[in-house]
Short mmCIF file of C-alpha atoms and ligand atoms in Angstrom, two decimals:
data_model
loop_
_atom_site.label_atom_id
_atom_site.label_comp_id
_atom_site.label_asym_id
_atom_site.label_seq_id
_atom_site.Cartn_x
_atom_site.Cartn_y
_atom_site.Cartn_z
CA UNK A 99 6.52 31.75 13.19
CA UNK A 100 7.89 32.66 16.28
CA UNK A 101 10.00 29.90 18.22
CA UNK A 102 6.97 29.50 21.10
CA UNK A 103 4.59 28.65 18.23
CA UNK A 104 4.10 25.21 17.35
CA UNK A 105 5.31 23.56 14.39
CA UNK A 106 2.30 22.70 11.85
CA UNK A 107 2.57 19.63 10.22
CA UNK A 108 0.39 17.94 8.28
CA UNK A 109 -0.03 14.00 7.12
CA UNK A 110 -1.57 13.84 3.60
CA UNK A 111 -3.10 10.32 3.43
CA UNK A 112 -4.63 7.77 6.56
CA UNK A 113 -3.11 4.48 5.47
CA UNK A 114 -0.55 2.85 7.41
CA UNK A 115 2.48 5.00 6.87
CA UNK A 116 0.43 8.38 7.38
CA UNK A 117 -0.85 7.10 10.88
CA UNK A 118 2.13 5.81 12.17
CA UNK A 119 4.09 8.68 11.41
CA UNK A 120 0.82 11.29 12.82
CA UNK A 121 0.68 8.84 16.07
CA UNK A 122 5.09 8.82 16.33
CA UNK A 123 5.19 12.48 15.88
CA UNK A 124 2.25 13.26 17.95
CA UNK A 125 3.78 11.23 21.00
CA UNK A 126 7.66 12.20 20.71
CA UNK A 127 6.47 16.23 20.31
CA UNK A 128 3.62 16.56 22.38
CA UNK A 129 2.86 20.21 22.67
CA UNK A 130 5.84 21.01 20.40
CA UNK A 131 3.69 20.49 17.19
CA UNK A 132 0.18 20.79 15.75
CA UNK A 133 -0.54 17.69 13.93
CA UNK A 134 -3.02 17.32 11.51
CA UNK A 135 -3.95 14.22 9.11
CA UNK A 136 -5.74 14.70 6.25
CA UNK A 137 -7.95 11.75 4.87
CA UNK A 138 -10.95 11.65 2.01
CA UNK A 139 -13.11 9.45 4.67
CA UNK A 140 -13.64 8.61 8.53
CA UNK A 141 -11.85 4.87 8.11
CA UNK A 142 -8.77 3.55 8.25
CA UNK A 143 -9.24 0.78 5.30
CA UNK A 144 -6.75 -2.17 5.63
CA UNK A 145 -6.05 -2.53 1.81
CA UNK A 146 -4.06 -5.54 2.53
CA UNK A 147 -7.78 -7.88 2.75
CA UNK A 148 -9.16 -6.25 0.08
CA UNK A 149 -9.12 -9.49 -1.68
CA UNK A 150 -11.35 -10.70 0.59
CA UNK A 151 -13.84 -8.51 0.73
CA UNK A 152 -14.05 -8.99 -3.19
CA UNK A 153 -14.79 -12.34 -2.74
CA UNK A 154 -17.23 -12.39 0.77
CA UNK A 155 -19.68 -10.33 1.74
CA UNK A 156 -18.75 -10.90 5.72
CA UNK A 157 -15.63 -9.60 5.83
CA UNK A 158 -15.78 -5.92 6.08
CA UNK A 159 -15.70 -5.40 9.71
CA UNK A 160 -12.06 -6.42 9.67
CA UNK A 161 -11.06 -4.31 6.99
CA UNK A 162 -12.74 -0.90 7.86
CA UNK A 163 -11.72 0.63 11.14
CA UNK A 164 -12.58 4.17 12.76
CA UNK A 165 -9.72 6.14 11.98
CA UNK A 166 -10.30 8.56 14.95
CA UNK A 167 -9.83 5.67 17.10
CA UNK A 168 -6.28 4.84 15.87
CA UNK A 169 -4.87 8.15 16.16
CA UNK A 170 -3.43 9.89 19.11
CA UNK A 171 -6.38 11.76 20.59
CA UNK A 172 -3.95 15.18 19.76
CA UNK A 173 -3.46 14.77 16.42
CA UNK A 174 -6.72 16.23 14.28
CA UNK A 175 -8.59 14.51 11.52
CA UNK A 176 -9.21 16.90 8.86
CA UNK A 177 -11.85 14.91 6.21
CA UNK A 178 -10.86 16.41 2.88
CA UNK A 179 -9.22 15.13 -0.69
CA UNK A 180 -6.38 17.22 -1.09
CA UNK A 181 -5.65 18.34 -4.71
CA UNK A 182 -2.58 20.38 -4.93
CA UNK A 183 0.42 21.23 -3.04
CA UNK A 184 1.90 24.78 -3.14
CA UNK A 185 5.39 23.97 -1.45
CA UNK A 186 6.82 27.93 -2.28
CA UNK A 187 3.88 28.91 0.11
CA UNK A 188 3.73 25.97 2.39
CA UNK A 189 0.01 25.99 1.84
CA UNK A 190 -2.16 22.69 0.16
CA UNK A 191 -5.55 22.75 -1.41
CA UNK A 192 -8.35 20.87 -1.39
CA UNK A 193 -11.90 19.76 -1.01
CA UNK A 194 -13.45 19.31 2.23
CA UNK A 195 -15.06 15.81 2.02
CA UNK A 196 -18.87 16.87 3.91
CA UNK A 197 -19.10 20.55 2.52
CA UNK A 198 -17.60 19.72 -0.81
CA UNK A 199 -16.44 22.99 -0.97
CA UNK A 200 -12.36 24.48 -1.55
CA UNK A 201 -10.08 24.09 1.10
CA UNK A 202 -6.70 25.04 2.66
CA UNK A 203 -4.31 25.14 4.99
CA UNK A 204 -0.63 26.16 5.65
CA UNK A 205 2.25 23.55 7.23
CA UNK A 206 5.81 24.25 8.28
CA UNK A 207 6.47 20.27 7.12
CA UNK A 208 4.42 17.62 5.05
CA UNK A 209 4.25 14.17 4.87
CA UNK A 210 3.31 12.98 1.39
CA UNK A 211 1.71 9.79 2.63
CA UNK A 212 -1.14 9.37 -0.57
CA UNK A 213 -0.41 5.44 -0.65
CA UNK A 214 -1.35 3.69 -4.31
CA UNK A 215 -4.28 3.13 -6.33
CA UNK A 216 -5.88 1.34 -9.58
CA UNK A 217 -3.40 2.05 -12.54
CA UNK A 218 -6.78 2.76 -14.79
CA UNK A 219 -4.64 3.79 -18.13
CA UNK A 220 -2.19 0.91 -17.34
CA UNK A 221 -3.76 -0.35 -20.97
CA UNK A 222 -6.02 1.32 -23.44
CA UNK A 223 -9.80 -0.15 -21.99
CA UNK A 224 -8.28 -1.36 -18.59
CA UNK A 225 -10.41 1.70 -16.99
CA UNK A 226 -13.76 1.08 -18.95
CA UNK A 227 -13.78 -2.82 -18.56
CA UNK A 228 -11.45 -4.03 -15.63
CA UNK A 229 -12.24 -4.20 -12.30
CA UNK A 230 -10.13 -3.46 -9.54
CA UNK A 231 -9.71 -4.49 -5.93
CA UNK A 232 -7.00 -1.87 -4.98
CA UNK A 233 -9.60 0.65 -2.86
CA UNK A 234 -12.45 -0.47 -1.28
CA UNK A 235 -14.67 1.13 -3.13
CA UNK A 236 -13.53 -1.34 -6.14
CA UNK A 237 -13.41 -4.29 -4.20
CA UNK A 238 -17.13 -3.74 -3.78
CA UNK A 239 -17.75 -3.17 -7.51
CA UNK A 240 -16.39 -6.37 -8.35
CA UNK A 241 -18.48 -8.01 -5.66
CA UNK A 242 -21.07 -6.43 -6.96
CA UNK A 243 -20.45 -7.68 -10.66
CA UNK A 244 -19.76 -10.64 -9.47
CA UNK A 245 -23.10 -10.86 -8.21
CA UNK A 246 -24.71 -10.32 -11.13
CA UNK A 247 -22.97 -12.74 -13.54
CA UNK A 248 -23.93 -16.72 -13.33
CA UNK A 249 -22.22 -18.75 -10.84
CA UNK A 250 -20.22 -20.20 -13.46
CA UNK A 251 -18.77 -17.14 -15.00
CA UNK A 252 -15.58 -16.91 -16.29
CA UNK A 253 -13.15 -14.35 -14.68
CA UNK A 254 -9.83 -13.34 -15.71
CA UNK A 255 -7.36 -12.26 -12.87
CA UNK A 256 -4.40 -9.89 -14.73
CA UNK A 257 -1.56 -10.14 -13.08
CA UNK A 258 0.83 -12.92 -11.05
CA UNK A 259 1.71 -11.48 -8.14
CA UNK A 260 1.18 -11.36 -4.88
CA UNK A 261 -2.36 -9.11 -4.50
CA UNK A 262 -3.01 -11.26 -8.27
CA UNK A 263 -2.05 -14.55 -6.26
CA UNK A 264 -4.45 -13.94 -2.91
CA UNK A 265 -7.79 -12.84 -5.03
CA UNK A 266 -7.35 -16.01 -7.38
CA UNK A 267 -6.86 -18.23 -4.54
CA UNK A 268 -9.31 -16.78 -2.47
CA UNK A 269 -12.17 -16.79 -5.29
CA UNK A 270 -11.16 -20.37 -6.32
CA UNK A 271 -12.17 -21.12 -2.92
CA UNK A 272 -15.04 -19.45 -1.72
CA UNK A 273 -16.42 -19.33 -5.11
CA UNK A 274 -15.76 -23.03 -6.73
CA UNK A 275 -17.96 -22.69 -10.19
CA UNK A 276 -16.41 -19.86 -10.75
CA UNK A 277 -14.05 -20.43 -14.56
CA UNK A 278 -10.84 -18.85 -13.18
CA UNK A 279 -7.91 -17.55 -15.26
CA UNK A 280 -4.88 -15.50 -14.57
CA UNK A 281 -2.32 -13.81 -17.47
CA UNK A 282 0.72 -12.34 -16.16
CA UNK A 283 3.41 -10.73 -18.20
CA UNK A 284 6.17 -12.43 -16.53
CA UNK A 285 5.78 -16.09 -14.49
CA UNK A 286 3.63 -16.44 -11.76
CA UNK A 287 5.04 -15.62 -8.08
CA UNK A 288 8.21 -14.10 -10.15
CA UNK A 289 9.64 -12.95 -6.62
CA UNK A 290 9.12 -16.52 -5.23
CA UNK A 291 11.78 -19.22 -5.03
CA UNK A 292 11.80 -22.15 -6.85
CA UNK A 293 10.15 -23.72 -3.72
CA UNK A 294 7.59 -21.55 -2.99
CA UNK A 295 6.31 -21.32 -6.46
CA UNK A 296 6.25 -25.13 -6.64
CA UNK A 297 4.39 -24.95 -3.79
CA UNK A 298 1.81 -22.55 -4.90
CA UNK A 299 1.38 -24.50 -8.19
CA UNK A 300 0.29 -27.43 -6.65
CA UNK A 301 -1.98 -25.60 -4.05
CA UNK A 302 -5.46 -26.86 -4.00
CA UNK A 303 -6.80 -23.53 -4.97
CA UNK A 304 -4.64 -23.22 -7.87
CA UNK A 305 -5.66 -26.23 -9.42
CA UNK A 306 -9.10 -24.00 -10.72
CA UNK A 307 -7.24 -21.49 -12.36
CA UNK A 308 -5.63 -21.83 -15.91
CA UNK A 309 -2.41 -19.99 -15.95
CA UNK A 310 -1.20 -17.93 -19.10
CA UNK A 311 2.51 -16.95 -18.20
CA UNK A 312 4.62 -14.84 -20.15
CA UNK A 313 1.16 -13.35 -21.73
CA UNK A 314 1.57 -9.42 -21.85
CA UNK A 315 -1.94 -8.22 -21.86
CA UNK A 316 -2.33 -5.06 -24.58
CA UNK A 317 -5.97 -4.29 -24.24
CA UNK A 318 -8.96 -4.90 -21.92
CA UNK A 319 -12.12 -5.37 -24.46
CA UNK A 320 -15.30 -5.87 -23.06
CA UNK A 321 -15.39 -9.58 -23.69
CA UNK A 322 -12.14 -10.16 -22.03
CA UNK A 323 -8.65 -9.37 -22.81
CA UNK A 324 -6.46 -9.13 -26.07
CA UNK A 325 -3.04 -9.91 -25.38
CA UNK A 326 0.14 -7.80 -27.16
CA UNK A 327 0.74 -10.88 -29.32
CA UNK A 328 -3.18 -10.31 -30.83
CA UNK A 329 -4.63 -12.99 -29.37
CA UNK A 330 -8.17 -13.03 -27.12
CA UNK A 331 -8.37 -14.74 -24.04
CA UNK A 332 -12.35 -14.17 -23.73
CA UNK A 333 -14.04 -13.73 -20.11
CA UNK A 334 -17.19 -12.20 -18.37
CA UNK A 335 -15.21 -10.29 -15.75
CA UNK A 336 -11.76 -8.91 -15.94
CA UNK A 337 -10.00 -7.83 -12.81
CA UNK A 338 -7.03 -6.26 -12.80
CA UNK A 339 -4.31 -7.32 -10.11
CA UNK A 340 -1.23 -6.30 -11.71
CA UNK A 341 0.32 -3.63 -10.65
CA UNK A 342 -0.30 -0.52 -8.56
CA UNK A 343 -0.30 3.62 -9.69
CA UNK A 344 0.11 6.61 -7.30
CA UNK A 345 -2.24 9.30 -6.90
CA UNK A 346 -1.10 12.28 -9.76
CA UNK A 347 -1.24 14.80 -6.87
CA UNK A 348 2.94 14.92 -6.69
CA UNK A 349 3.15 15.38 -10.54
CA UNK A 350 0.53 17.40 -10.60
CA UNK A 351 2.09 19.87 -7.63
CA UNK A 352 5.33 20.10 -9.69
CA UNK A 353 6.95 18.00 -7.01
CA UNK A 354 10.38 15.41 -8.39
CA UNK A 355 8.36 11.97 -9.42
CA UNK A 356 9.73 9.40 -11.18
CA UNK A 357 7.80 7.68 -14.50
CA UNK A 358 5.32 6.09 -12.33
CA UNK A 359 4.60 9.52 -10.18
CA UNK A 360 6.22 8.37 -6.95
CA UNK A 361 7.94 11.16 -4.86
CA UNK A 362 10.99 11.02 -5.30
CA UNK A 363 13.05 11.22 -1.84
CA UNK A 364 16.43 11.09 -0.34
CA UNK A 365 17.49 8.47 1.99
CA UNK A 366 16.33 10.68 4.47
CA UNK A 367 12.78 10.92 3.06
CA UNK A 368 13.17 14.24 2.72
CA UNK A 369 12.37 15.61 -0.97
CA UNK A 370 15.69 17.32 -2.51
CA UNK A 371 14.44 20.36 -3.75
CA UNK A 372 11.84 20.94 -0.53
CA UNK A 373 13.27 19.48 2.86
CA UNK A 374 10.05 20.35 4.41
CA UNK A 375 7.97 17.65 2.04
CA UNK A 376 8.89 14.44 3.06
CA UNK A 377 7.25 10.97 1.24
CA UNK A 378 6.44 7.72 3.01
CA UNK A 379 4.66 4.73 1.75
CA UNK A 380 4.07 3.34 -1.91
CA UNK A 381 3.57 7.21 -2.88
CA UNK A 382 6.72 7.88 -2.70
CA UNK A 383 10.42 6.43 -4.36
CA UNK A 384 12.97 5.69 -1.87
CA UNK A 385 16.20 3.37 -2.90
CA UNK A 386 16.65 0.27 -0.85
CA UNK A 387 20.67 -0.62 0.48
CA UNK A 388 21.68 -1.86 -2.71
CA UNK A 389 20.02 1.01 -4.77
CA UNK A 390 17.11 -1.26 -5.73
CA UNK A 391 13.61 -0.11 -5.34
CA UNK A 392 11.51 -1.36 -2.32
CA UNK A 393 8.00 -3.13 -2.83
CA UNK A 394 5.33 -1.19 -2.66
CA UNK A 395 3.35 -2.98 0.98
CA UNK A 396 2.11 -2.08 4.18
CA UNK A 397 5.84 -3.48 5.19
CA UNK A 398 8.14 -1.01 3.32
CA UNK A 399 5.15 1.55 4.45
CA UNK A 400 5.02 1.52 7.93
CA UNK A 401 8.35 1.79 8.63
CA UNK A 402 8.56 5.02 6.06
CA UNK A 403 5.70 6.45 8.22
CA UNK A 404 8.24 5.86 11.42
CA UNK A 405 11.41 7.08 9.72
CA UNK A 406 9.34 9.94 8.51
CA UNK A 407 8.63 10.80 11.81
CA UNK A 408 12.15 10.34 13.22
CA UNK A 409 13.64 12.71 10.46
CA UNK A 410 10.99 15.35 11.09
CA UNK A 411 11.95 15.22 15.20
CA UNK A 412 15.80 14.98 14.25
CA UNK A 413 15.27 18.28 12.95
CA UNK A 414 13.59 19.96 15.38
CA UNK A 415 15.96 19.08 17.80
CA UNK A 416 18.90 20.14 15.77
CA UNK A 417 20.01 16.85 15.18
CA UNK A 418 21.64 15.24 11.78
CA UNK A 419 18.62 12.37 10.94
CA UNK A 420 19.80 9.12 10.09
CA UNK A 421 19.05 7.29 6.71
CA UNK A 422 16.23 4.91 6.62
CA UNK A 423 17.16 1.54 6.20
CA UNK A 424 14.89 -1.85 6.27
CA UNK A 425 15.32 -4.96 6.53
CA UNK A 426 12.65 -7.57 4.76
CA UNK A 427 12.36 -10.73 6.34
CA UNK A 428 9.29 -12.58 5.00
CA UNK A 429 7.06 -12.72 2.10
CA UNK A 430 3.38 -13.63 3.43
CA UNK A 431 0.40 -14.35 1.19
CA UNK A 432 -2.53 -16.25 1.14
CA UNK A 433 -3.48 -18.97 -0.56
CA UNK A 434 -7.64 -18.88 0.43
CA UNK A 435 -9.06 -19.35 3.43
CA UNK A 436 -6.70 -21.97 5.67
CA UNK A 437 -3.56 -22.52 2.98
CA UNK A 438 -1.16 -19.99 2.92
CA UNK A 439 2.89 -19.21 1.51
CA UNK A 440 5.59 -17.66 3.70
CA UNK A 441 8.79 -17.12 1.95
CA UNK A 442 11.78 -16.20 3.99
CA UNK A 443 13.67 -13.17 2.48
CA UNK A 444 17.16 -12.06 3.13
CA UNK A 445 17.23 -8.20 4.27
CA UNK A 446 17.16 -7.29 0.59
CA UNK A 447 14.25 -9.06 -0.24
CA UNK A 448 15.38 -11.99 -2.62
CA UNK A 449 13.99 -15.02 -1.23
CA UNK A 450 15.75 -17.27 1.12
CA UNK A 451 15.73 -20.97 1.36
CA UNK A 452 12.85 -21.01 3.95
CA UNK A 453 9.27 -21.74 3.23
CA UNK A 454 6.38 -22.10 5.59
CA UNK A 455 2.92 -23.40 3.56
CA UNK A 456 -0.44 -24.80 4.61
CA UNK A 457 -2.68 -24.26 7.40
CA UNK A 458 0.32 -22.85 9.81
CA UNK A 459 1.00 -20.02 7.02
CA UNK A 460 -2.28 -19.09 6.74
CA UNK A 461 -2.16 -18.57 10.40
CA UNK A 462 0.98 -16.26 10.29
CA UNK A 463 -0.19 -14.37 7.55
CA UNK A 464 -3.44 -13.79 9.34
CA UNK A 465 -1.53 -12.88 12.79
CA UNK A 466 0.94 -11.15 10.13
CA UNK A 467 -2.08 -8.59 9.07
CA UNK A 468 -3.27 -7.73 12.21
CA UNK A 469 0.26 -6.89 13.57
CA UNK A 470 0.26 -4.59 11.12
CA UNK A 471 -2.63 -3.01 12.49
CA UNK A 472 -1.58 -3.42 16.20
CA UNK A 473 2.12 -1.67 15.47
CA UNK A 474 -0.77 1.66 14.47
CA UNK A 475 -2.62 0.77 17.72
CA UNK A 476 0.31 0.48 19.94
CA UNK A 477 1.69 3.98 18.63
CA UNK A 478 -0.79 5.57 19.28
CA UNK A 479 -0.66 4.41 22.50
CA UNK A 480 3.25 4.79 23.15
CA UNK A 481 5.16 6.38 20.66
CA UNK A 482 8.16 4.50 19.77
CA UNK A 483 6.82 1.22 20.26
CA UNK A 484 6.83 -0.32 16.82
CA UNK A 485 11.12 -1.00 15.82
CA UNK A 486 11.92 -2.61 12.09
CA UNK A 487 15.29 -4.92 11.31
CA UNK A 488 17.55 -3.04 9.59
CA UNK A 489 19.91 -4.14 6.98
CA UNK A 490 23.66 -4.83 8.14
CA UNK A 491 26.01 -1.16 7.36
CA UNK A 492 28.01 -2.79 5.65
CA UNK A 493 25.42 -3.77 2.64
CA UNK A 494 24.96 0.19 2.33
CA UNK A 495 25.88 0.94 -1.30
CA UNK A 496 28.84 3.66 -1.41
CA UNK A 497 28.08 6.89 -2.01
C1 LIG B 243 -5.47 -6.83 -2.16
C2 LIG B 243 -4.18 -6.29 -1.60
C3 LIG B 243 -3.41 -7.14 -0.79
C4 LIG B 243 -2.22 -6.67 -0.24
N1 LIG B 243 -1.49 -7.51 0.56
C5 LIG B 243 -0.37 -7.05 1.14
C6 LIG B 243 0.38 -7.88 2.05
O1 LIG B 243 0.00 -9.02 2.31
N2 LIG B 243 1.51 -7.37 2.61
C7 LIG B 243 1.94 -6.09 2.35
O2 LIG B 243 2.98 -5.68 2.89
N3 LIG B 243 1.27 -5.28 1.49
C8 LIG B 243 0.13 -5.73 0.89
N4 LIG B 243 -0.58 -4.91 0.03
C9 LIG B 243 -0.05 -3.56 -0.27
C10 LIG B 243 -0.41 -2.59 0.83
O3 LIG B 243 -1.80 -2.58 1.05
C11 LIG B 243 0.04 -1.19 0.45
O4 LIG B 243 1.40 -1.23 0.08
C12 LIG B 243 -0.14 -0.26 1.63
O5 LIG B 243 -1.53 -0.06 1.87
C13 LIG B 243 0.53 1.10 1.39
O6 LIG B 243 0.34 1.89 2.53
P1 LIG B 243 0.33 3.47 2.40
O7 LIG B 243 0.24 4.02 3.78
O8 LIG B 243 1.45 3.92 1.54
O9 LIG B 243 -1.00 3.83 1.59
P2 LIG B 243 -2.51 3.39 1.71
O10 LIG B 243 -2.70 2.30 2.67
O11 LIG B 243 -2.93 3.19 0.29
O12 LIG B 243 -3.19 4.71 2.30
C14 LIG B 243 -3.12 5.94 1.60
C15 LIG B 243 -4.19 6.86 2.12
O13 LIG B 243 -4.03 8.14 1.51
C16 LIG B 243 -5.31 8.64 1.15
N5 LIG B 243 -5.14 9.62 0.07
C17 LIG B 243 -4.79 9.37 -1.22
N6 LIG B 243 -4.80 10.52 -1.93
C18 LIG B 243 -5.14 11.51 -1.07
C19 LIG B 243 -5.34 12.91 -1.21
N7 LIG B 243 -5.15 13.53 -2.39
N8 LIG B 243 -5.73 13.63 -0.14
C20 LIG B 243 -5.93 13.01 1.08
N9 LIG B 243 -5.76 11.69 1.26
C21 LIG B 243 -5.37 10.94 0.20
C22 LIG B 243 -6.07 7.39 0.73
O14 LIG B 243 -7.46 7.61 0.74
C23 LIG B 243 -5.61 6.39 1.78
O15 LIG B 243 -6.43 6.47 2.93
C24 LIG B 243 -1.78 -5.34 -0.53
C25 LIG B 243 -2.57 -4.50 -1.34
C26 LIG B 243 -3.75 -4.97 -1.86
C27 LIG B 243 -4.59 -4.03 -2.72
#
């Protein structure tokens, strides 16, 4: 490449950290790079309703957006599943997504933005019998089954947190006859505090679900679940809510992962062994101030997709980049349609005294979601827009 040419980078993955970082980069370079983002389909799908559109059949338009019209007009939209990284020739493969036929491309730098997915070996059966509402595409399946069984089925929710806590709450109320149940290996809400949880016990929705806490689930049969302990907690319809897996694609490329296949990254983002890969989002393993790992959510993602961005500029303008740093500051979930939880978090994400419930939660967490989408709107817009807290310097662990 000769220094006139422009630096090709490409976004694996649409979701929110690949689009903020496409529309940062495409606004802060401008000529100075040729962006490309690479997604399986046309949409932008806002994972964080998913629950919702398992349990209604209206409330897909919010939750599937033209991905085209969030990006910068510059950056390209390449339609393809990409299955393999080469990073000694700076080339990826894949499949294009109309043509179904082998594809690939060379980059100078790569984002490694694949975001998470159903964890389908997470226990022998979970992939033959559990449903899923982590992609859209399972969301609808579990409509779908739940469609077919009686309106007085029993359904079995694994899992107690968050994602486990909003689908529960959300069938309980939309879908009344429904026999709910949730089993959770550890309590329910186990990163709530001792006010929010009481809360959420005694929320009107809860009060149709039987709880089984401390319940590790070993199997997934098809008439329900068997737990590690032997025992069967029967049901017509298992969904599984409990945890999420990444895409095999870094493993699979010979890339660092941890156990769980996350990217592993510096504090930079950068991957050690390839500077030019760089992670963002739940696909990827980046230490928090305190050398704890950050939640997997569209809030430790989007500001990934913007640091990702910054380190990738910092570099082509011969600057050091700095280390990525966030701040948490609330823990939003909802409770069903009009009752909702807001925890307050300290920077680290342990919960803070604070609680907001009720109808005025469920309004923040709604205007809470489509921030989330604005901050890709606004980018796209006028790069730079969207700024995250940052945790104080002084929590930074020492090297
Ligand atoms: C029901 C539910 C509720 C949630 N609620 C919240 C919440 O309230 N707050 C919160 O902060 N988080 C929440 N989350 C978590 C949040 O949705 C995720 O953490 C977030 O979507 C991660 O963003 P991402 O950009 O890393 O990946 P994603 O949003 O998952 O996007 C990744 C993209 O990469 C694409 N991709 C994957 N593999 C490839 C490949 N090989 N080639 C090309 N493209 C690929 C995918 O198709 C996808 O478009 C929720 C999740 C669920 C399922």
């Amino acid at each position: 490449m000769t220094n006139c040419e422009p630096r090709r980078i490409i976004i694996i993955g649409g979701g929110y950290a690949g689009i903020l970082c496409a529309n940062r980069l495409a606004g802060k370079l401008k000529s100075r790079a040729r962006i490309t983002l690479v997604n399986p389909i046309a949409s932008f799908v806002e994972r964080i309703r998913l629950h919702e559109v398992a349990a209604r059949t209206d409330a897909e338009p919010a939750t599937r957006h033209s991905l085209r019209s969030l990006l910068e007009p510059s950056v390209e939209l390449r339609l393809a599943s990409v299955t393999s990284i080469r990073p000694d020739e700076h080339r990826i493969h894949g499949v294009d997504t109309a043509s179904n036929l082998p594809w690939a491309e060379r980059y100078d730098t790569l984002v490694y933005a694949v975001g998470s997915g159903v964890p389908a070996t997470a226990v022998p059966g979970a992939a033959q019998y559990a449903h899923s509402i982590s992609s859209l595409e399972a969301a609808h399946a579990f409509r779908g089954r739940l469609a077919e069984v009686p309106d007085d089925a029993s359904v079995l929710v694994v899992g107690g947190g968050a994602t486990a806590i909003e689908l529960v709450t959300e069938l309980a109320t939309l879908r009344p006859n429904l026999r709910l149940s949730m089993v959770t290996s550890s309590q329910l809400g186990p990163t709530l505090s001792v006010k929010a949880r009481t809360y959420l016990e005694r929320a009107e929705a809860m009060s149709h679900v039987r709880v089984f806490e401390r319940t590790p689930v070993g199997e997934v049969t098809r008439t329900g679940v068997r737990t590690v302990d032997g025992d069967d907690i029967a049901a017509d319809c298992v969904v599984w809510a409990a945890s999420f897996a990444v895409p095999t694609l870094a493993r699979d490329s010979g890339l660092d992962v941890d156990r769980s296949g996350r990217l592993i990254v510096d504090e930079y983002l950068r991957t050690a062994r390839h500077p030019d890969i760089l992670g963002a989002g739940d696909g990827s393993l980046v230490d928090g101030p305190a050398g704890e790992t950050l939640r997997m959510a569209c809030a430790t993602a989007v500001p990934q997709g913007g640091h990702a961005a910054a380190t990738i500029i910092a570099g082509l303008e011969g600057r050091a980049p700095d280390p990525f740093g966030l701040a948490y500051l609330v823990l939003a979930m909802s409770l069903g349609p009009g009752d909702g939880l807001v925890q307050r978090t300290r920077f680290d994400d342990t919960p803070s005294g604070t609680v907001l419930t009720g109808r005025p939660a469920a309004v923040f967490n709604e205007l809470n979601n489509r921030y989330a989408r604005s901050i890709l709107a606004w980018e796209r817009i006028r790069a730079g827009t969207y700024r995250w807290a940052k945790p104080p310097k002084s929590s930074r662990r020492a090297a």
